[in-house]
Amino acid sequence: MKFARHRRLRQNATMRKIVRENQINIADLIYPLFVVEGKGIRNEILSMPGQYQFSLDKLEVEMQTVNALGIPAVILFGIPEYKDAVGSEAYNDEGILQQAIRMIKEKFPKILVIADTCLCEYTDHGHCGVIEHDCVLNDESLELLVKTAVSQAKAGADIIAPSNMMDGFVVAIRTGLDEAEFEMVPIMSYAVKYASAFYGPFRDAADSAPRTGPKDRKGYQMDSANSREAMREAQSDVEEGADFLIVKPALSYLDITRQVRDRFDLPIVTYNVSGEYSMVKAASQKGWIDEKRIVMEQLVSMKRAGADMIITYFAKDVATWLTEGCEE
């Protein structure tokens, strides 16, 4: 009797490794960091165990670890002391994010610095744009987002990552960067960003929960039930000049990552968001799961779905495990 001997290729760790179709590499990782004003600040984010808000001096110490682990890129989120209705600190050339960009590029020039380009951390109402009569205005918000992107590029950001989901944000920012002679600065677009409950802990980390105006962001971020709409969003960003496409969140939207991968040739990034991180950490602290195995299995599912890069709060852990040879 003949039948397939699939187990021939699973006999031992070395055999499994050489036939493995998808692998996580340190070069795949992008590490998110939260920067605050002040000195000597390293505040642990209670809903995200192991993650912190850093002042610039403490950020430099953190970056030494990131650099030593070989993590190639970080994405920065700034949290200013002063907030107003138009998020003016977002495009202040001396703002906290701009200071962080300059420090990292001076001290760690080989690490790519990705600037999150949004207004929600900087506005007193917590939305990603200008509000009028309880409505987030699209075109008026674009003007401020362009100013923010140009200011971040002036500070030395290697990549601009607009996360606001305003219509036309890619072409507006591309035009603004080009006019300011930053035509070689690429745009990593949050092309497909869902209005997700998985962002909860991030609101604590970035102090960006909506306070006034619309009670949520469903008016501009995507409905979690929709996939065809995601392709329209991504198509628009490709046509407008995006260089990378982000799908956010990751785990509940692996099908979307696969659809984006199958349709577009640009590098695809998936964001392993705060809620996904915190659930694993909480279960691990209870002793209910093997954190290392769970994390690696989740991240490889993102690669299998088609992601080229992964933004993840687990980046330091994963880089450590990979250095130690703990893939299995």
mmCIF file of C-alpha atoms in Angstrom:
data_model
loop_
_atom_site.group_PDB
_atom_site.id
_atom_site.type_symbol
_atom_site.label_atom_id
_atom_site.label_comp_id
_atom_site.label_asym_id
_atom_site.label_seq_id
_atom_site.Cartn_x
_atom_site.Cartn_y
_atom_site.Cartn_z
ATOM 1 C CA MET A 1 0.000 0.000 0.000
ATOM 2 C CA LYS A 2 1.374 3.399 -1.007
ATOM 3 C CA PHE A 3 0.669 6.634 0.770
ATOM 4 C CA ALA A 4 2.497 9.953 1.223
ATOM 5 C CA ARG A 5 5.201 10.055 3.909
ATOM 6 C CA HIS A 6 4.836 13.714 4.883
ATOM 7 C CA ARG A 7 6.502 13.043 8.219
ATOM 8 C CA ARG A 8 9.836 12.427 6.476
ATOM 9 C CA LEU A 9 10.324 16.198 6.506
ATOM 10 C CA ARG A 10 9.439 16.563 10.198
ATOM 11 C CA GLN A 11 11.807 14.039 11.750
ATOM 12 C CA ASN A 12 14.028 16.424 13.690
ATOM 13 C CA ALA A 13 14.655 20.103 14.330
ATOM 14 C CA THR A 14 17.256 20.468 11.575
ATOM 15 C CA MET A 15 15.003 18.847 8.973
ATOM 16 C CA ARG A 16 12.088 21.044 9.999
ATOM 17 C CA LYS A 17 14.264 24.128 9.810
ATOM 18 C CA ILE A 18 15.596 23.571 6.290
ATOM 19 C CA VAL A 19 12.100 23.025 4.829
ATOM 20 C CA ARG A 20 10.428 25.813 6.802
ATOM 21 C CA GLU A 21 8.435 28.009 4.425
ATOM 22 C CA ASN A 22 8.174 31.130 6.579
ATOM 23 C CA GLN A 23 10.567 32.395 9.223
ATOM 24 C CA ILE A 24 10.836 35.395 11.498
ATOM 25 C CA ASN A 25 14.080 37.325 11.191
ATOM 26 C CA ILE A 26 15.312 40.251 13.268
ATOM 27 C CA ALA A 27 15.323 42.274 10.032
ATOM 28 C CA ASP A 28 11.514 41.889 9.888
ATOM 29 C CA LEU A 29 10.944 43.785 13.146
ATOM 30 C CA ILE A 30 9.884 47.374 13.775
ATOM 31 C CA TYR A 31 9.751 48.450 17.438
ATOM 32 C CA PRO A 32 7.206 51.070 18.618
ATOM 33 C CA LEU A 33 8.358 53.623 21.195
ATOM 34 C CA PHE A 34 6.520 56.323 23.157
ATOM 35 C CA VAL A 35 8.330 59.581 23.889
ATOM 36 C CA VAL A 36 7.305 62.164 26.505
ATOM 37 C CA GLU A 37 8.638 65.515 27.616
ATOM 38 C CA GLY A 38 10.742 65.844 30.766
ATOM 39 C CA LYS A 39 13.807 64.110 32.209
ATOM 40 C CA GLY A 40 14.428 60.831 33.963
ATOM 41 C CA ILE A 41 11.055 59.437 32.905
ATOM 42 C CA ARG A 42 10.539 55.732 32.307
ATOM 43 C CA ASN A 43 6.882 55.171 33.087
ATOM 44 C CA GLU A 44 5.637 51.626 32.663
ATOM 45 C CA ILE A 45 2.332 51.460 30.806
ATOM 46 C CA LEU A 46 0.147 49.468 33.183
ATOM 47 C CA SER A 47 -2.010 47.958 30.442
ATOM 48 C CA MET A 48 1.096 46.995 28.424
ATOM 49 C CA PRO A 49 3.515 45.195 30.768
ATOM 50 C CA GLY A 50 7.113 45.741 29.718
ATOM 51 C CA GLN A 51 6.358 48.856 27.658
ATOM 52 C CA TYR A 52 7.222 52.377 28.758
ATOM 53 C CA GLN A 53 6.890 56.071 28.088
ATOM 54 C CA PHE A 54 10.422 57.483 27.803
ATOM 55 C CA SER A 55 11.850 60.959 28.177
ATOM 56 C CA LEU A 56 14.687 61.675 25.748
ATOM 57 C CA ASP A 57 17.463 60.707 28.153
ATOM 58 C CA LYS A 58 15.830 57.381 28.958
ATOM 59 C CA LEU A 59 14.992 56.856 25.296
ATOM 60 C CA GLU A 60 18.695 56.998 24.493
ATOM 61 C CA VAL A 61 19.321 54.199 27.011
ATOM 62 C CA GLU A 62 16.512 52.137 25.460
ATOM 63 C CA MET A 63 17.933 52.722 22.000
ATOM 64 C CA GLN A 64 21.273 51.293 23.106
ATOM 65 C CA THR A 65 19.475 47.993 23.778
ATOM 66 C CA VAL A 66 17.559 48.192 20.500
ATOM 67 C CA ASN A 67 20.811 48.806 18.644
ATOM 68 C CA ALA A 68 22.636 45.971 20.410
ATOM 69 C CA LEU A 69 19.855 43.542 19.482
ATOM 70 C CA GLY A 70 20.133 44.471 15.811
ATOM 71 C CA ILE A 71 16.537 45.699 15.464
ATOM 72 C CA PRO A 72 16.656 47.728 12.242
ATOM 73 C CA ALA A 73 13.803 50.196 12.725
ATOM 74 C CA VAL A 74 11.688 51.978 15.318
ATOM 75 C CA ILE A 75 8.390 53.822 14.964
ATOM 76 C CA LEU A 76 7.977 56.806 17.255
ATOM 77 C CA PHE A 77 4.885 58.217 18.959
ATOM 78 C CA GLY A 78 5.203 61.600 20.658
ATOM 79 C CA ILE A 79 3.199 62.652 23.708
ATOM 80 C CA PRO A 80 3.449 66.405 24.357
ATOM 81 C CA GLU A 81 2.650 68.246 27.576
ATOM 82 C CA TYR A 82 0.673 70.896 25.680
ATOM 83 C CA LYS A 83 -2.315 69.940 23.552
ATOM 84 C CA ASP A 84 -4.731 72.133 21.618
ATOM 85 C CA ALA A 85 -7.601 71.850 19.156
ATOM 86 C CA VAL A 86 -5.319 71.706 16.098
ATOM 87 C CA GLY A 87 -2.499 69.566 17.535
ATOM 88 C CA SER A 88 0.091 72.282 16.953
ATOM 89 C CA GLU A 89 2.841 70.368 18.781
ATOM 90 C CA ALA A 90 2.682 67.737 16.033
ATOM 91 C CA TYR A 91 4.233 70.173 13.553
ATOM 92 C CA ASN A 92 6.391 72.123 16.003
ATOM 93 C CA ASP A 93 9.972 71.786 14.744
ATOM 94 C CA GLU A 94 11.052 71.657 18.397
ATOM 95 C CA GLY A 95 8.322 69.240 19.437
ATOM 96 C CA ILE A 96 9.042 66.121 21.444
ATOM 97 C CA LEU A 97 8.841 63.784 18.460
ATOM 98 C CA GLN A 98 11.154 65.957 16.375
ATOM 99 C CA GLN A 99 13.656 66.050 19.243
ATOM 100 C CA ALA A 100 13.510 62.258 19.524
ATOM 101 C CA ILE A 101 14.081 61.814 15.794
ATOM 102 C CA ARG A 102 17.138 64.077 15.861
ATOM 103 C CA MET A 103 18.593 62.332 18.902
ATOM 104 C CA ILE A 104 18.239 58.854 17.428
ATOM 105 C CA LYS A 105 19.641 59.834 14.033
ATOM 106 C CA GLU A 106 22.616 61.481 15.733
ATOM 107 C CA LYS A 107 23.358 58.666 18.190
ATOM 108 C CA PHE A 108 22.193 55.631 16.171
ATOM 109 C CA PRO A 109 22.391 56.671 12.504
ATOM 110 C CA LYS A 110 21.989 53.168 11.058
ATOM 111 C CA ILE A 111 18.608 52.571 12.698
ATOM 112 C CA LEU A 112 15.663 53.594 10.543
ATOM 113 C CA VAL A 113 13.376 56.088 12.267
ATOM 114 C CA ILE A 114 9.720 55.909 11.242
ATOM 115 C CA ALA A 115 7.586 58.854 12.337
ATOM 116 C CA ASP A 116 3.938 58.181 13.101
ATOM 117 C CA THR A 117 2.152 61.058 11.386
ATOM 118 C CA CYS A 118 -1.130 61.751 13.112
ATOM 119 C CA LEU A 119 -2.722 64.395 15.339
ATOM 120 C CA CYS A 120 -4.567 62.333 17.965
ATOM 121 C CA GLU A 121 -1.722 62.390 20.512
ATOM 122 C CA TYR A 122 -1.441 66.165 20.105
ATOM 123 C CA THR A 123 -5.065 67.348 20.094
ATOM 124 C CA ASP A 124 -6.997 68.179 23.253
ATOM 125 C CA HIS A 125 -10.034 66.357 21.855
ATOM 126 C CA GLY A 126 -8.113 63.156 20.968
ATOM 127 C CA HIS A 127 -9.131 62.884 17.315
ATOM 128 C CA CYS A 128 -6.906 62.568 14.261
ATOM 129 C CA GLY A 129 -7.946 65.854 12.682
ATOM 130 C CA VAL A 130 -9.730 69.166 13.032
ATOM 131 C CA ILE A 131 -13.207 69.041 14.605
ATOM 132 C CA GLU A 132 -16.149 71.256 13.723
ATOM 133 C CA HIS A 133 -19.705 70.619 14.924
ATOM 134 C CA ASP A 134 -18.740 67.137 16.160
ATOM 135 C CA CYS A 135 -17.354 66.217 12.752
ATOM 136 C CA VAL A 136 -13.715 65.484 11.878
ATOM 137 C CA LEU A 137 -13.016 67.652 8.841
ATOM 138 C CA ASN A 138 -11.080 65.882 6.107
ATOM 139 C CA ASP A 139 -9.474 68.516 3.889
ATOM 140 C CA GLU A 140 -8.679 70.953 6.699
ATOM 141 C CA SER A 141 -6.984 68.100 8.567
ATOM 142 C CA LEU A 142 -4.851 67.260 5.519
ATOM 143 C CA GLU A 143 -3.200 70.680 5.686
ATOM 144 C CA LEU A 144 -2.016 70.039 9.248
ATOM 145 C CA LEU A 145 -0.891 66.502 8.458
ATOM 146 C CA VAL A 146 1.268 67.798 5.609
ATOM 147 C CA LYS A 147 2.873 70.324 7.966
ATOM 148 C CA THR A 148 3.500 67.507 10.450
ATOM 149 C CA ALA A 149 5.096 65.225 7.858
ATOM 150 C CA VAL A 150 7.384 67.976 6.559
ATOM 151 C CA SER A 151 8.455 68.876 10.103
ATOM 152 C CA GLN A 152 9.248 65.224 10.840
ATOM 153 C CA ALA A 153 11.246 64.918 7.623
ATOM 154 C CA LYS A 154 13.179 68.083 8.484
ATOM 155 C CA ALA A 155 14.066 66.497 11.830
ATOM 156 C CA GLY A 156 15.567 63.530 9.977
ATOM 157 C CA ALA A 157 12.821 60.892 9.853
ATOM 158 C CA ASP A 158 13.728 58.153 7.395
ATOM 159 C CA ILE A 159 10.097 57.174 6.753
ATOM 160 C CA ILE A 160 6.809 59.016 7.228
ATOM 161 C CA ALA A 161 3.947 56.797 8.452
ATOM 162 C CA PRO A 162 0.593 58.601 8.260
ATOM 163 C CA SER A 163 -2.014 56.814 10.394
ATOM 164 C CA ASN A 164 -4.946 59.219 10.275
ATOM 165 C CA MET A 165 -7.142 57.578 7.574
ATOM 166 C CA MET A 166 -8.213 60.893 6.075
ATOM 167 C CA ASP A 167 -9.178 60.598 2.404
ATOM 168 C CA GLY A 168 -6.328 61.754 0.168
ATOM 169 C CA PHE A 169 -3.709 61.784 2.927
ATOM 170 C CA VAL A 170 -1.048 59.999 0.887
ATOM 171 C CA VAL A 171 -1.155 62.309 -2.130
ATOM 172 C CA ALA A 172 -1.333 65.383 0.111
ATOM 173 C CA ILE A 173 1.711 64.311 2.128
ATOM 174 C CA ARG A 174 3.605 63.142 -0.960
ATOM 175 C CA THR A 175 3.025 66.505 -2.608
ATOM 176 C CA GLY A 176 4.054 68.371 0.540
ATOM 177 C CA LEU A 177 7.231 66.351 0.992
ATOM 178 C CA ASP A 178 8.193 66.779 -2.655
ATOM 179 C CA GLU A 179 7.615 70.525 -2.553
ATOM 180 C CA ALA A 180 9.804 70.735 0.555
ATOM 181 C CA GLU A 181 12.542 68.806 -1.306
ATOM 182 C CA PHE A 182 12.044 65.575 0.625
ATOM 183 C CA GLU A 183 11.195 63.586 -2.468
ATOM 184 C CA MET A 184 13.403 60.682 -1.315
ATOM 185 C CA VAL A 185 11.561 60.232 2.009
ATOM 186 C CA PRO A 186 9.172 57.264 1.567
ATOM 187 C CA ILE A 187 5.619 57.004 2.893
ATOM 188 C CA MET A 188 4.621 53.946 4.925
ATOM 189 C CA SER A 189 0.860 54.342 4.706
ATOM 190 C CA TYR A 190 -1.575 52.977 7.265
ATOM 191 C CA ALA A 191 -3.538 52.001 4.196
ATOM 192 C CA VAL A 192 -5.962 49.628 5.920
ATOM 193 C CA LYS A 193 -6.663 50.704 9.492
ATOM 194 C CA TYR A 194 -9.744 49.341 11.204
ATOM 195 C CA ALA A 195 -11.715 51.019 13.994
ATOM 196 C CA SER A 196 -10.681 48.238 16.330
ATOM 197 C CA ALA A 197 -11.219 47.422 19.995
ATOM 198 C CA PHE A 198 -7.659 46.016 19.996
ATOM 199 C CA TYR A 199 -6.230 49.551 20.320
ATOM 200 C CA GLY A 200 -7.370 49.993 23.918
ATOM 201 C CA PRO A 201 -3.991 49.810 25.686
ATOM 202 C CA PHE A 202 -2.443 52.124 23.076
ATOM 203 C CA ARG A 203 -4.868 54.842 24.184
ATOM 204 C CA ASP A 204 -3.250 54.630 27.633
ATOM 205 C CA ALA A 205 0.256 54.626 26.199
ATOM 206 C CA ALA A 206 -0.241 57.587 23.850
ATOM 207 C CA ASP A 207 -2.870 59.486 25.869
ATOM 208 C CA SER A 208 -4.966 59.621 22.715
ATOM 209 C CA ALA A 209 -8.491 58.486 23.597
ATOM 210 C CA PRO A 210 -11.269 60.673 22.124
ATOM 211 C CA ARG A 211 -12.404 63.224 24.713
ATOM 212 C CA THR A 212 -14.802 65.491 22.856
ATOM 213 C CA GLY A 213 -16.430 65.396 19.438
ATOM 214 C CA PRO A 214 -17.351 61.976 18.009
ATOM 215 C CA LYS A 215 -17.268 59.289 20.699
ATOM 216 C CA ASP A 216 -15.126 57.008 18.531
ATOM 217 C CA ARG A 217 -13.183 56.928 15.241
ATOM 218 C CA LYS A 218 -15.626 54.849 13.243
ATOM 219 C CA GLY A 219 -16.343 57.827 10.990
ATOM 220 C CA TYR A 220 -12.871 57.652 9.469
ATOM 221 C CA GLN A 221 -11.340 54.282 10.375
ATOM 222 C CA MET A 222 -12.667 51.151 8.694
ATOM 223 C CA ASP A 223 -15.547 48.902 9.706
ATOM 224 C CA SER A 224 -14.167 45.542 10.851
ATOM 225 C CA ALA A 225 -16.801 43.719 8.789
ATOM 226 C CA ASN A 226 -15.449 44.981 5.454
ATOM 227 C CA SER A 227 -12.758 43.515 3.216
ATOM 228 C CA ARG A 228 -13.592 44.833 -0.272
ATOM 229 C CA GLU A 229 -13.396 48.339 1.141
ATOM 230 C CA ALA A 230 -9.879 47.538 2.328
ATOM 231 C CA MET A 231 -8.828 46.861 -1.252
ATOM 232 C CA ARG A 232 -10.258 50.209 -2.333
ATOM 233 C CA GLU A 233 -8.344 51.976 0.429
ATOM 234 C CA ALA A 234 -5.094 50.246 -0.477
ATOM 235 C CA GLN A 235 -5.602 50.878 -4.189
ATOM 236 C CA SER A 236 -6.060 54.595 -3.558
ATOM 237 C CA ASP A 237 -2.860 54.769 -1.524
ATOM 238 C CA VAL A 238 -0.884 52.930 -4.202
ATOM 239 C CA GLU A 239 -2.159 55.322 -6.852
ATOM 240 C CA GLU A 240 -1.384 58.320 -4.633
ATOM 241 C CA GLY A 241 2.252 57.320 -4.143
ATOM 242 C CA ALA A 242 2.586 55.122 -1.059
ATOM 243 C CA ASP A 243 5.839 53.158 -0.759
ATOM 244 C CA PHE A 244 4.675 50.673 1.924
ATOM 245 C CA LEU A 245 1.186 49.493 2.912
ATOM 246 C CA ILE A 246 0.253 48.799 6.535
ATOM 247 C CA VAL A 247 -2.601 46.560 7.645
ATOM 248 C CA LYS A 248 -3.711 47.220 11.239
ATOM 249 C CA PRO A 249 -4.483 45.278 13.455
ATOM 250 C CA ALA A 250 -2.738 42.029 12.608
ATOM 251 C CA LEU A 251 -4.272 38.889 14.079
ATOM 252 C CA SER A 252 -7.956 39.412 13.345
ATOM 253 C CA TYR A 253 -7.114 40.699 9.868
ATOM 254 C CA LEU A 254 -4.715 38.109 8.471
ATOM 255 C CA ASP A 255 -7.169 37.546 5.635
ATOM 256 C CA ILE A 256 -6.832 41.231 4.725
ATOM 257 C CA THR A 257 -3.037 41.014 4.774
ATOM 258 C CA ARG A 258 -3.251 38.064 2.372
ATOM 259 C CA GLN A 259 -5.605 39.944 0.041
ATOM 260 C CA VAL A 260 -3.364 43.018 0.049
ATOM 261 C CA ARG A 261 -0.299 40.817 -0.572
ATOM 262 C CA ASP A 262 -1.960 39.056 -3.493
ATOM 263 C CA ARG A 263 -3.066 42.285 -5.130
ATOM 264 C CA PHE A 264 -0.173 44.715 -4.616
ATOM 265 C CA ASP A 265 3.583 44.450 -5.102
ATOM 266 C CA LEU A 266 4.615 47.032 -2.505
ATOM 267 C CA PRO A 267 6.218 45.965 0.784
ATOM 268 C CA ILE A 268 3.469 44.963 3.213
ATOM 269 C CA VAL A 269 3.654 45.790 6.920
ATOM 270 C CA THR A 270 1.326 44.435 9.589
ATOM 271 C CA TYR A 271 0.899 46.042 13.006
ATOM 272 C CA ASN A 272 0.757 43.610 15.937
ATOM 273 C CA VAL A 273 -1.183 46.081 18.062
ATOM 274 C CA SER A 274 -1.364 46.838 21.771
ATOM 275 C CA GLY A 275 -4.414 44.703 22.588
ATOM 276 C CA GLU A 276 -2.862 41.691 20.895
ATOM 277 C CA TYR A 277 0.316 42.265 22.912
ATOM 278 C CA SER A 278 -1.453 42.816 26.239
ATOM 279 C CA MET A 279 -3.617 39.690 25.985
ATOM 280 C CA VAL A 280 -0.536 37.519 25.547
ATOM 281 C CA LYS A 281 1.280 39.266 28.394
ATOM 282 C CA ALA A 282 -1.680 38.893 30.740
ATOM 283 C CA ALA A 283 -2.109 35.183 29.993
ATOM 284 C CA SER A 284 1.622 34.647 30.323
ATOM 285 C CA GLN A 285 1.716 36.325 33.720
ATOM 286 C CA LYS A 286 -1.051 33.949 34.838
ATOM 287 C CA GLY A 287 1.049 31.016 33.692
ATOM 288 C CA TRP A 288 -1.642 29.924 31.237
ATOM 289 C CA ILE A 289 0.491 29.968 28.075
ATOM 290 C CA ASP A 290 4.063 29.578 26.875
ATOM 291 C CA GLU A 291 4.664 33.204 25.880
ATOM 292 C CA LYS A 292 7.651 32.570 23.643
ATOM 293 C CA ARG A 293 5.942 29.865 21.591
ATOM 294 C CA ILE A 294 2.673 31.796 21.339
ATOM 295 C CA VAL A 295 4.409 34.977 20.156
ATOM 296 C CA MET A 296 6.526 33.218 17.561
ATOM 297 C CA GLU A 297 3.507 31.308 16.264
ATOM 298 C CA GLN A 298 1.484 34.511 15.977
ATOM 299 C CA LEU A 299 4.243 36.405 14.203
ATOM 300 C CA VAL A 300 4.920 33.617 11.727
ATOM 301 C CA SER A 301 1.199 33.608 10.892
ATOM 302 C CA MET A 302 1.617 37.252 9.859
ATOM 303 C CA LYS A 303 4.531 36.339 7.605
ATOM 304 C CA ARG A 304 2.554 33.412 6.195
ATOM 305 C CA ALA A 305 -0.317 35.783 5.413
ATOM 306 C CA GLY A 306 2.085 37.899 3.357
ATOM 307 C CA ALA A 307 3.647 40.511 5.632
ATOM 308 C CA ASP A 308 7.205 41.558 4.845
ATOM 309 C CA MET A 309 7.648 43.506 8.091
ATOM 310 C CA ILE A 310 5.941 43.449 11.486
ATOM 311 C CA ILE A 311 5.480 46.368 13.854
ATOM 312 C CA THR A 312 5.404 44.691 17.253
ATOM 313 C CA TYR A 313 5.886 45.496 20.927
ATOM 314 C CA PHE A 314 7.483 42.047 21.194
ATOM 315 C CA ALA A 315 10.413 43.144 18.993
ATOM 316 C CA LYS A 316 13.037 43.136 21.751
ATOM 317 C CA ASP A 317 11.846 39.787 23.102
ATOM 318 C CA VAL A 318 11.797 38.225 19.655
ATOM 319 C CA ALA A 319 15.230 39.584 18.763
ATOM 320 C CA THR A 320 16.584 38.120 22.009
ATOM 321 C CA TRP A 321 14.985 34.721 21.361
ATOM 322 C CA LEU A 322 16.288 34.619 17.798
ATOM 323 C CA THR A 323 19.792 35.544 18.958
ATOM 324 C CA GLU A 324 19.617 32.706 21.461
ATOM 325 C CA GLY A 325 18.508 30.334 18.703
ATOM 326 C CA CYS A 326 15.060 29.705 20.152
ATOM 327 C CA GLU A 327 13.006 29.381 16.943
ATOM 328 C CA GLU A 328 11.487 25.971 17.695
#
